């Protein structure tokens, strides 16, 4: 149980925010435990005033869960901190239905079925790891005996890679990313048309008491929940798997069609028909139509227009990151033109300034003195810009869950863990996570990445060690499982399992 030291408690509610079970409240500015507290100790660790104390006592009507090192003390009818186990009639039982049907989209083959016989979602965890995995199931697939071993593995080596389709500048690479003021990750690189965040990883997960919010964030993102993150000296991000990112309160619509140079290359023919010049603003490369090789290809000669940015190669310029058009600093399109050589251009010539998504576009007219002014868009220019927009894909947030099962998590599968690692790298075992195919990183260990959009919904959980919990399936032929020294005495047939699950219901 947890004791509140009343004269130390200041009613700050940090414990309330961090409790995974909503088992503590603040009444009259003092913390008060509810009857579903399981003594997991998170609140004790996050309290800034040491006002909570853990008393390790299994009292009447409670049971200690032994499925992970946290050891929740669970009252009758209540659920442990990871929400996977319930104390029911004097027993600790799994409370999530075992998801039998795998959803992997990889086709089956006879020698190595790519589809696990069951998923690990709802399977629970056996602890310590020398115990066989919770379910080891066998079936006969097209004349071949196949085994799937499943476990919900607590992984302190885990995280999420978040791909945000946007041209917007969200912050500097390396900038810390926070949730509720706690560091949960960082901006890593810009990738094609997108910004990447890394959330979690072993160091942040074990970063004192802030690891709880890190674990929660990885799981919320992986389970498709909306999460609000703040980049240090950068943007506020609202992120949800498969949905458009919201950056500083603005919903992103389109992913760029390419950089400014690529946009010129793709649309030079159309643009050359409707304007004398075009500048495509992009945070990576700004394109200038008439100077670009694509402009020459469609019969243009250089107009003498110099765009904003520093020249790189023909028709390609580098700008600065900013919150303006195309992720550059330009907020007023006339500023996209640095100068005009009136020996090459003449008054009345037109310049289109657009983003690579075509979402923002303006038409400029060159004046007698070489300055430019904005004029109304013509229908034909609008159509050319629409062509760019129509070619763009929608902006989405995509989450990749990453983890490592190369350590103790192998114990439940076989007593010879190195054999498991080697067989996975040789593709003799098909590893899936929540039914989805994984990419195994080369080199040592079993470091994997998985697209959460392909996983069974709400597949991941977390435990207050802290670690995230990944449902992992290993599928192989029975012969291979025997060769690995697997726990063959624990194998049950899929038919037996289905019968057992039916009886449980
Ligand atoms: S011990 Fe765990 S379950 Fe109980 S109030 Fe604290 S955080 Fe919540
Ligand atoms: S957090 Fe660990 S000890 Fe608590 S219920 Fe879950 S598996 Fe059991």
PDB file of C-alpha atoms in Angstrom, residues 7-237:
ATOM      1  CA  UNK A   7       2.355  17.472   6.132  1.00  0.00           C
ATOM      2  CA  UNK A   8       4.727  16.970   3.159  1.00  0.00           C
ATOM      3  CA  UNK A   9       2.017  16.797   0.431  1.00  0.00           C
ATOM      4  CA  UNK A  10       1.441  20.136  -1.339  1.00  0.00           C
ATOM      5  CA  UNK A  11      -1.420  18.918  -3.578  1.00  0.00           C
ATOM      6  CA  UNK A  12       0.540  19.470  -6.827  1.00  0.00           C
ATOM      7  CA  UNK A  13      -1.215  16.499  -8.554  1.00  0.00           C
ATOM      8  CA  UNK A  14       1.976  15.213 -10.223  1.00  0.00           C
ATOM      9  CA  UNK A  15       1.103  11.795  -8.757  1.00  0.00           C
ATOM     10  CA  UNK A  16      -2.406  12.015 -10.254  1.00  0.00           C
ATOM     11  CA  UNK A  17      -1.017  12.783 -13.709  1.00  0.00           C
ATOM     12  CA  UNK A  18       1.414   9.862 -13.622  1.00  0.00           C
ATOM     13  CA  UNK A  19      -0.718   7.109 -12.096  1.00  0.00           C
ATOM     14  CA  UNK A  20      -1.543   4.612 -14.878  1.00  0.00           C
ATOM     15  CA  UNK A  21      -4.753   3.520 -13.113  1.00  0.00           C
ATOM     16  CA  UNK A  22      -6.301   6.800 -11.960  1.00  0.00           C
ATOM     17  CA  UNK A  23      -5.874   5.390  -8.435  1.00  0.00           C
ATOM     18  CA  UNK A  24      -4.903   8.567  -6.611  1.00  0.00           C
ATOM     19  CA  UNK A  25      -6.711  11.870  -6.244  1.00  0.00           C
ATOM     20  CA  UNK A  26      -6.124  15.192  -4.542  1.00  0.00           C
ATOM     21  CA  UNK A  27      -8.844  16.300  -2.157  1.00  0.00           C
ATOM     22  CA  UNK A  28      -8.501  19.512  -0.132  1.00  0.00           C
ATOM     23  CA  UNK A  29      -4.944  19.875  -1.485  1.00  0.00           C
ATOM     24  CA  UNK A  30      -3.871  16.488  -0.117  1.00  0.00           C
ATOM     25  CA  UNK A  31      -3.269  13.226  -2.013  1.00  0.00           C
ATOM     26  CA  UNK A  32      -5.666  10.389  -1.279  1.00  0.00           C
ATOM     27  CA  UNK A  33      -5.430   6.800  -2.517  1.00  0.00           C
ATOM     28  CA  UNK A  34      -8.396   5.055  -4.138  1.00  0.00           C
ATOM     29  CA  UNK A  35      -9.266   1.384  -3.701  1.00  0.00           C
ATOM     30  CA  UNK A  36      -7.731   0.351  -7.049  1.00  0.00           C
ATOM     31  CA  UNK A  37      -4.163   1.310  -6.099  1.00  0.00           C
ATOM     32  CA  UNK A  38      -1.782  -1.604  -6.780  1.00  0.00           C
ATOM     33  CA  UNK A  39       1.329  -0.209  -5.038  1.00  0.00           C
ATOM     34  CA  UNK A  40       3.262  -0.045  -8.318  1.00  0.00           C
ATOM     35  CA  UNK A  41       5.227   2.876  -6.873  1.00  0.00           C
ATOM     36  CA  UNK A  42       5.145   5.300  -9.798  1.00  0.00           C
ATOM     37  CA  UNK A  43       3.582   8.043  -7.661  1.00  0.00           C
ATOM     38  CA  UNK A  44       6.236   7.551  -4.970  1.00  0.00           C
ATOM     39  CA  UNK A  45       8.977   8.009  -7.541  1.00  0.00           C
ATOM     40  CA  UNK A  46       7.533  11.106  -9.191  1.00  0.00           C
ATOM     41  CA  UNK A  47       6.464  12.987  -6.034  1.00  0.00           C
ATOM     42  CA  UNK A  48       8.733  16.068  -5.779  1.00  0.00           C
ATOM     43  CA  UNK A  49       8.187  16.368  -2.005  1.00  0.00           C
ATOM     44  CA  UNK A  50       8.700  12.718  -0.954  1.00  0.00           C
ATOM     45  CA  UNK A  51       5.182  12.819   0.396  1.00  0.00           C
ATOM     46  CA  UNK A  52       4.317   9.246  -0.583  1.00  0.00           C
ATOM     47  CA  UNK A  53       5.739   6.079   0.893  1.00  0.00           C
ATOM     48  CA  UNK A  54       5.485   2.527  -0.374  1.00  0.00           C
ATOM     49  CA  UNK A  55       4.715  -0.112   2.215  1.00  0.00           C
ATOM     50  CA  UNK A  56       5.468  -3.513   0.689  1.00  0.00           C
ATOM     51  CA  UNK A  57       2.643  -5.411   2.221  1.00  0.00           C
ATOM     52  CA  UNK A  58       0.341  -7.984   0.680  1.00  0.00           C
ATOM     53  CA  UNK A  59      -2.718  -7.463   2.850  1.00  0.00           C
ATOM     54  CA  UNK A  60      -5.906  -9.543   2.995  1.00  0.00           C
ATOM     55  CA  UNK A  61      -7.782  -9.497  -0.274  1.00  0.00           C
ATOM     56  CA  UNK A  62      -4.737  -8.562  -2.338  1.00  0.00           C
ATOM     57  CA  UNK A  63      -2.385 -10.686  -4.445  1.00  0.00           C
ATOM     58  CA  UNK A  64       1.065  -9.926  -5.819  1.00  0.00           C
ATOM     59  CA  UNK A  65       1.405 -10.278  -9.591  1.00  0.00           C
ATOM     60  CA  UNK A  66       4.624 -12.034 -10.593  1.00  0.00           C
ATOM     61  CA  UNK A  67       4.490 -11.463 -14.349  1.00  0.00           C
ATOM     62  CA  UNK A  68       7.088  -8.693 -14.321  1.00  0.00           C
ATOM     63  CA  UNK A  69       9.576  -7.213 -11.851  1.00  0.00           C
ATOM     64  CA  UNK A  70       7.148  -4.477 -10.762  1.00  0.00           C
ATOM     65  CA  UNK A  71       5.168  -6.927  -8.626  1.00  0.00           C
ATOM     66  CA  UNK A  72       1.879  -5.033  -8.363  1.00  0.00           C
ATOM     67  CA  UNK A  73      -0.140  -5.838  -5.244  1.00  0.00           C
ATOM     68  CA  UNK A  74      -3.594  -6.098  -6.752  1.00  0.00           C
ATOM     69  CA  UNK A  75      -6.849  -5.912  -4.761  1.00  0.00           C
ATOM     70  CA  UNK A  76      -9.618  -8.373  -5.676  1.00  0.00           C
ATOM     71  CA  UNK A  77     -11.388  -7.333  -8.871  1.00  0.00           C
ATOM     72  CA  UNK A  78      -8.767  -4.730  -9.764  1.00  0.00           C
ATOM     73  CA  UNK A  79      -6.177  -4.518 -12.527  1.00  0.00           C
ATOM     74  CA  UNK A  80      -2.364  -4.210 -12.413  1.00  0.00           C
ATOM     75  CA  UNK A  81      -0.422  -1.155 -13.542  1.00  0.00           C
ATOM     76  CA  UNK A  82       0.118  -2.498 -17.074  1.00  0.00           C
ATOM     77  CA  UNK A  83      -3.664  -3.141 -17.339  1.00  0.00           C
ATOM     78  CA  UNK A  84      -3.007  -6.671 -18.634  1.00  0.00           C
ATOM     79  CA  UNK A  85      -3.598  -8.665 -15.416  1.00  0.00           C
ATOM     80  CA  UNK A  86      -6.565  -8.747 -13.050  1.00  0.00           C
ATOM     81  CA  UNK A  87      -7.002 -10.230  -9.599  1.00  0.00           C
ATOM     82  CA  UNK A  88     -10.092 -12.377 -10.012  1.00  0.00           C
ATOM     83  CA  UNK A  89     -11.368 -14.758  -7.346  1.00  0.00           C
ATOM     84  CA  UNK A  90      -7.996 -15.208  -5.686  1.00  0.00           C
ATOM     85  CA  UNK A  91      -6.089 -15.623  -8.958  1.00  0.00           C
ATOM     86  CA  UNK A  92      -4.035 -13.298 -11.149  1.00  0.00           C
ATOM     87  CA  UNK A  93      -5.392 -13.785 -14.656  1.00  0.00           C
ATOM     88  CA  UNK A  94      -4.767 -12.285 -18.090  1.00  0.00           C
ATOM     89  CA  UNK A  95      -7.563  -9.866 -18.871  1.00  0.00           C
ATOM     90  CA  UNK A  96      -6.990  -9.199 -22.571  1.00  0.00           C
ATOM     91  CA  UNK A  97      -8.475 -11.618 -25.018  1.00  0.00           C
ATOM     92  CA  UNK A  98      -5.761 -13.482 -26.895  1.00  0.00           C
ATOM     93  CA  UNK A  99      -5.931 -12.226 -30.480  1.00  0.00           C
ATOM     94  CA  UNK A 100      -5.642 -15.363 -32.542  1.00  0.00           C
ATOM     95  CA  UNK A 101      -5.985 -14.026 -36.044  1.00  0.00           C
ATOM     96  CA  UNK A 102      -2.800 -12.538 -37.384  1.00  0.00           C
ATOM     97  CA  UNK A 103      -3.108  -9.647 -39.765  1.00  0.00           C
ATOM     98  CA  UNK A 104       0.250  -9.778 -41.492  1.00  0.00           C
ATOM     99  CA  UNK A 105      -0.038  -9.014 -45.172  1.00  0.00           C
ATOM    100  CA  UNK A 106       2.955 -11.067 -46.215  1.00  0.00           C
ATOM    101  CA  UNK A 107       1.858 -14.155 -48.162  1.00  0.00           C
ATOM    102  CA  UNK A 108       2.375 -17.594 -46.684  1.00  0.00           C
ATOM    103  CA  UNK A 109       4.938 -19.980 -48.087  1.00  0.00           C
ATOM    104  CA  UNK A 110       4.972 -23.722 -47.508  1.00  0.00           C
ATOM    105  CA  UNK A 111       8.422 -23.989 -45.995  1.00  0.00           C
ATOM    106  CA  UNK A 112       8.183 -20.903 -43.836  1.00  0.00           C
ATOM    107  CA  UNK A 113       4.717 -19.568 -43.090  1.00  0.00           C
ATOM    108  CA  UNK A 114       4.929 -15.822 -42.802  1.00  0.00           C
ATOM    109  CA  UNK A 115       1.664 -15.641 -40.976  1.00  0.00           C
ATOM    110  CA  UNK A 116       1.919 -16.485 -37.259  1.00  0.00           C
ATOM    111  CA  UNK A 117      -0.591 -19.098 -36.084  1.00  0.00           C
ATOM    112  CA  UNK A 118      -1.746 -16.686 -33.369  1.00  0.00           C
ATOM    113  CA  UNK A 119      -0.653 -13.202 -32.334  1.00  0.00           C
ATOM    114  CA  UNK A 120       0.879 -12.388 -28.953  1.00  0.00           C
ATOM    115  CA  UNK A 121      -1.668  -9.663 -28.227  1.00  0.00           C
ATOM    116  CA  UNK A 122      -3.290 -10.633 -24.944  1.00  0.00           C
ATOM    117  CA  UNK A 123      -0.884 -13.536 -24.334  1.00  0.00           C
ATOM    118  CA  UNK A 124       0.696 -12.070 -21.210  1.00  0.00           C
ATOM    119  CA  UNK A 125       4.272 -12.530 -20.036  1.00  0.00           C
ATOM    120  CA  UNK A 126       5.998 -15.304 -18.149  1.00  0.00           C
ATOM    121  CA  UNK A 127       8.560 -13.969 -15.671  1.00  0.00           C
ATOM    122  CA  UNK A 128      11.424 -14.610 -15.037  1.00  0.00           C
ATOM    123  CA  UNK A 129      12.481 -15.265 -18.586  1.00  0.00           C
ATOM    124  CA  UNK A 130      13.773 -18.804 -17.995  1.00  0.00           C
ATOM    125  CA  UNK A 131      10.117 -19.889 -17.951  1.00  0.00           C
ATOM    126  CA  UNK A 132       8.628 -21.003 -21.281  1.00  0.00           C
ATOM    127  CA  UNK A 133       6.647 -18.362 -23.174  1.00  0.00           C
ATOM    128  CA  UNK A 134       2.911 -18.145 -22.309  1.00  0.00           C
ATOM    129  CA  UNK A 135       1.729 -19.835 -25.532  1.00  0.00           C
ATOM    130  CA  UNK A 136       3.618 -22.226 -27.800  1.00  0.00           C
ATOM    131  CA  UNK A 137       1.200 -23.338 -30.459  1.00  0.00           C
ATOM    132  CA  UNK A 138       1.469 -25.883 -33.269  1.00  0.00           C
ATOM    133  CA  UNK A 139      -0.594 -26.410 -36.386  1.00  0.00           C
ATOM    134  CA  UNK A 140      -0.203 -28.227 -39.672  1.00  0.00           C
ATOM    135  CA  UNK A 141       0.009 -25.892 -42.634  1.00  0.00           C
ATOM    136  CA  UNK A 142      -0.102 -27.559 -46.025  1.00  0.00           C
ATOM    137  CA  UNK A 143       1.509 -30.733 -44.647  1.00  0.00           C
ATOM    138  CA  UNK A 144       4.180 -28.954 -42.586  1.00  0.00           C
ATOM    139  CA  UNK A 145       4.132 -28.838 -38.781  1.00  0.00           C
ATOM    140  CA  UNK A 146       4.524 -25.200 -37.805  1.00  0.00           C
ATOM    141  CA  UNK A 147       5.066 -23.671 -34.369  1.00  0.00           C
ATOM    142  CA  UNK A 148       4.383 -20.121 -33.203  1.00  0.00           C
ATOM    143  CA  UNK A 149       5.810 -18.979 -29.868  1.00  0.00           C
ATOM    144  CA  UNK A 150       4.258 -15.830 -28.430  1.00  0.00           C
ATOM    145  CA  UNK A 151       4.984 -13.511 -25.540  1.00  0.00           C
ATOM    146  CA  UNK A 152       4.234  -9.948 -24.544  1.00  0.00           C
ATOM    147  CA  UNK A 153       7.829  -8.879 -24.017  1.00  0.00           C
ATOM    148  CA  UNK A 154       8.626  -5.898 -21.752  1.00  0.00           C
ATOM    149  CA  UNK A 155      11.339  -4.020 -23.678  1.00  0.00           C
ATOM    150  CA  UNK A 156      13.392  -1.301 -22.064  1.00  0.00           C
ATOM    151  CA  UNK A 157      15.223  -1.075 -25.370  1.00  0.00           C
ATOM    152  CA  UNK A 158      12.326   0.342 -27.321  1.00  0.00           C
ATOM    153  CA  UNK A 159      11.083   3.509 -28.916  1.00  0.00           C
ATOM    154  CA  UNK A 160       9.208   5.061 -31.775  1.00  0.00           C
ATOM    155  CA  UNK A 161      10.379   6.721 -34.958  1.00  0.00           C
ATOM    156  CA  UNK A 162       7.847   9.315 -36.023  1.00  0.00           C
ATOM    157  CA  UNK A 163       7.716  10.461 -39.633  1.00  0.00           C
ATOM    158  CA  UNK A 164       5.863  13.740 -40.083  1.00  0.00           C
ATOM    159  CA  UNK A 165       5.089  14.642 -43.690  1.00  0.00           C
ATOM    160  CA  UNK A 166       5.668  18.378 -43.754  1.00  0.00           C
ATOM    161  CA  UNK A 167       7.740  21.117 -45.314  1.00  0.00           C
ATOM    162  CA  UNK A 168       7.405  23.229 -42.187  1.00  0.00           C
ATOM    163  CA  UNK A 169      10.391  23.938 -39.989  1.00  0.00           C
ATOM    164  CA  UNK A 170       9.538  22.330 -36.651  1.00  0.00           C
ATOM    165  CA  UNK A 171      12.906  22.904 -34.926  1.00  0.00           C
ATOM    166  CA  UNK A 172      16.607  22.239 -35.217  1.00  0.00           C
ATOM    167  CA  UNK A 173      17.972  18.723 -35.639  1.00  0.00           C
ATOM    168  CA  UNK A 174      18.969  17.455 -32.214  1.00  0.00           C
ATOM    169  CA  UNK A 175      16.367  19.647 -30.464  1.00  0.00           C
ATOM    170  CA  UNK A 176      14.717  17.992 -27.486  1.00  0.00           C
ATOM    171  CA  UNK A 177      11.075  16.965 -27.799  1.00  0.00           C
ATOM    172  CA  UNK A 178       8.978  17.178 -24.629  1.00  0.00           C
ATOM    173  CA  UNK A 179       5.632  16.000 -23.336  1.00  0.00           C
ATOM    174  CA  UNK A 180       4.216  17.686 -20.252  1.00  0.00           C
ATOM    175  CA  UNK A 181       7.622  19.365 -19.813  1.00  0.00           C
ATOM    176  CA  UNK A 182       9.547  16.050 -19.764  1.00  0.00           C
ATOM    177  CA  UNK A 183      12.057  15.080 -22.437  1.00  0.00           C
ATOM    178  CA  UNK A 184      10.684  12.127 -24.416  1.00  0.00           C
ATOM    179  CA  UNK A 185      12.825  12.311 -27.559  1.00  0.00           C
ATOM    180  CA  UNK A 186      14.516  14.513 -30.108  1.00  0.00           C
ATOM    181  CA  UNK A 187      14.320  15.708 -33.685  1.00  0.00           C
ATOM    182  CA  UNK A 188      16.632  13.560 -35.748  1.00  0.00           C
ATOM    183  CA  UNK A 189      16.904  14.081 -39.491  1.00  0.00           C
ATOM    184  CA  UNK A 190      14.901  15.501 -42.336  1.00  0.00           C
ATOM    185  CA  UNK A 191      13.900  12.741 -44.654  1.00  0.00           C
ATOM    186  CA  UNK A 192      12.241  12.997 -48.040  1.00  0.00           C
ATOM    187  CA  UNK A 193       9.347  15.453 -47.583  1.00  0.00           C
ATOM    188  CA  UNK A 194       9.266  14.742 -43.884  1.00  0.00           C
ATOM    189  CA  UNK A 195      10.753  15.460 -40.476  1.00  0.00           C
ATOM    190  CA  UNK A 196      11.740  12.559 -38.230  1.00  0.00           C
ATOM    191  CA  UNK A 197      11.479  12.350 -34.464  1.00  0.00           C
ATOM    192  CA  UNK A 198      12.979   9.657 -32.291  1.00  0.00           C
ATOM    193  CA  UNK A 199      10.936   9.025 -29.174  1.00  0.00           C
ATOM    194  CA  UNK A 200      12.231   6.931 -26.292  1.00  0.00           C
ATOM    195  CA  UNK A 201      15.189   4.600 -26.497  1.00  0.00           C
ATOM    196  CA  UNK A 202      16.842   2.901 -23.546  1.00  0.00           C
ATOM    197  CA  UNK A 203      18.478   6.007 -22.103  1.00  0.00           C
ATOM    198  CA  UNK A 204      15.321   8.096 -21.935  1.00  0.00           C
ATOM    199  CA  UNK A 205      13.236   5.162 -20.711  1.00  0.00           C
ATOM    200  CA  UNK A 206      15.603   4.694 -17.796  1.00  0.00           C
ATOM    201  CA  UNK A 207      16.011   8.429 -17.206  1.00  0.00           C
ATOM    202  CA  UNK A 208      14.946   8.427 -13.567  1.00  0.00           C
ATOM    203  CA  UNK A 209      11.295   9.161 -12.985  1.00  0.00           C
ATOM    204  CA  UNK A 210      10.752  10.784 -16.379  1.00  0.00           C
ATOM    205  CA  UNK A 211      10.886   7.302 -17.960  1.00  0.00           C
ATOM    206  CA  UNK A 212       7.174   6.775 -17.188  1.00  0.00           C
ATOM    207  CA  UNK A 213       6.054   9.591 -19.464  1.00  0.00           C
ATOM    208  CA  UNK A 214       8.475   8.284 -22.119  1.00  0.00           C
ATOM    209  CA  UNK A 215       6.962   4.782 -21.967  1.00  0.00           C
ATOM    210  CA  UNK A 216       3.438   6.219 -22.042  1.00  0.00           C
ATOM    211  CA  UNK A 217       4.304   8.352 -25.058  1.00  0.00           C
ATOM    212  CA  UNK A 218       5.743   5.457 -27.084  1.00  0.00           C
ATOM    213  CA  UNK A 219       2.661   3.356 -26.304  1.00  0.00           C
ATOM    214  CA  UNK A 220       0.171   6.156 -27.000  1.00  0.00           C
ATOM    215  CA  UNK A 221       1.797   6.838 -30.371  1.00  0.00           C
ATOM    216  CA  UNK A 222       2.020   3.139 -31.228  1.00  0.00           C
ATOM    217  CA  UNK A 223      -1.623   2.576 -30.307  1.00  0.00           C
ATOM    218  CA  UNK A 224      -2.849   5.378 -32.544  1.00  0.00           C
ATOM    219  CA  UNK A 225      -3.688   7.887 -29.819  1.00  0.00           C
ATOM    220  CA  UNK A 226      -3.297  11.633 -30.299  1.00  0.00           C
ATOM    221  CA  UNK A 227      -0.223  13.005 -28.524  1.00  0.00           C
ATOM    222  CA  UNK A 228       0.839  16.642 -28.081  1.00  0.00           C
ATOM    223  CA  UNK A 229       4.580  17.260 -28.089  1.00  0.00           C
ATOM    224  CA  UNK A 230       6.619  20.458 -27.835  1.00  0.00           C
ATOM    225  CA  UNK A 231       9.977  20.924 -29.558  1.00  0.00           C
ATOM    226  CA  UNK A 232      12.534  22.997 -27.628  1.00  0.00           C
ATOM    227  CA  UNK A 233      12.668  26.420 -29.346  1.00  0.00           C
ATOM    228  CA  UNK A 234      10.371  24.972 -32.007  1.00  0.00           C
ATOM    229  CA  UNK A 235       6.842  23.918 -32.823  1.00  0.00           C
ATOM    230  CA  UNK A 236       3.995  22.352 -30.919  1.00  0.00           C
ATOM    231  CA  UNK A 237       3.049  19.095 -32.628  1.00  0.00           C
TER     232      UNK A 237
END
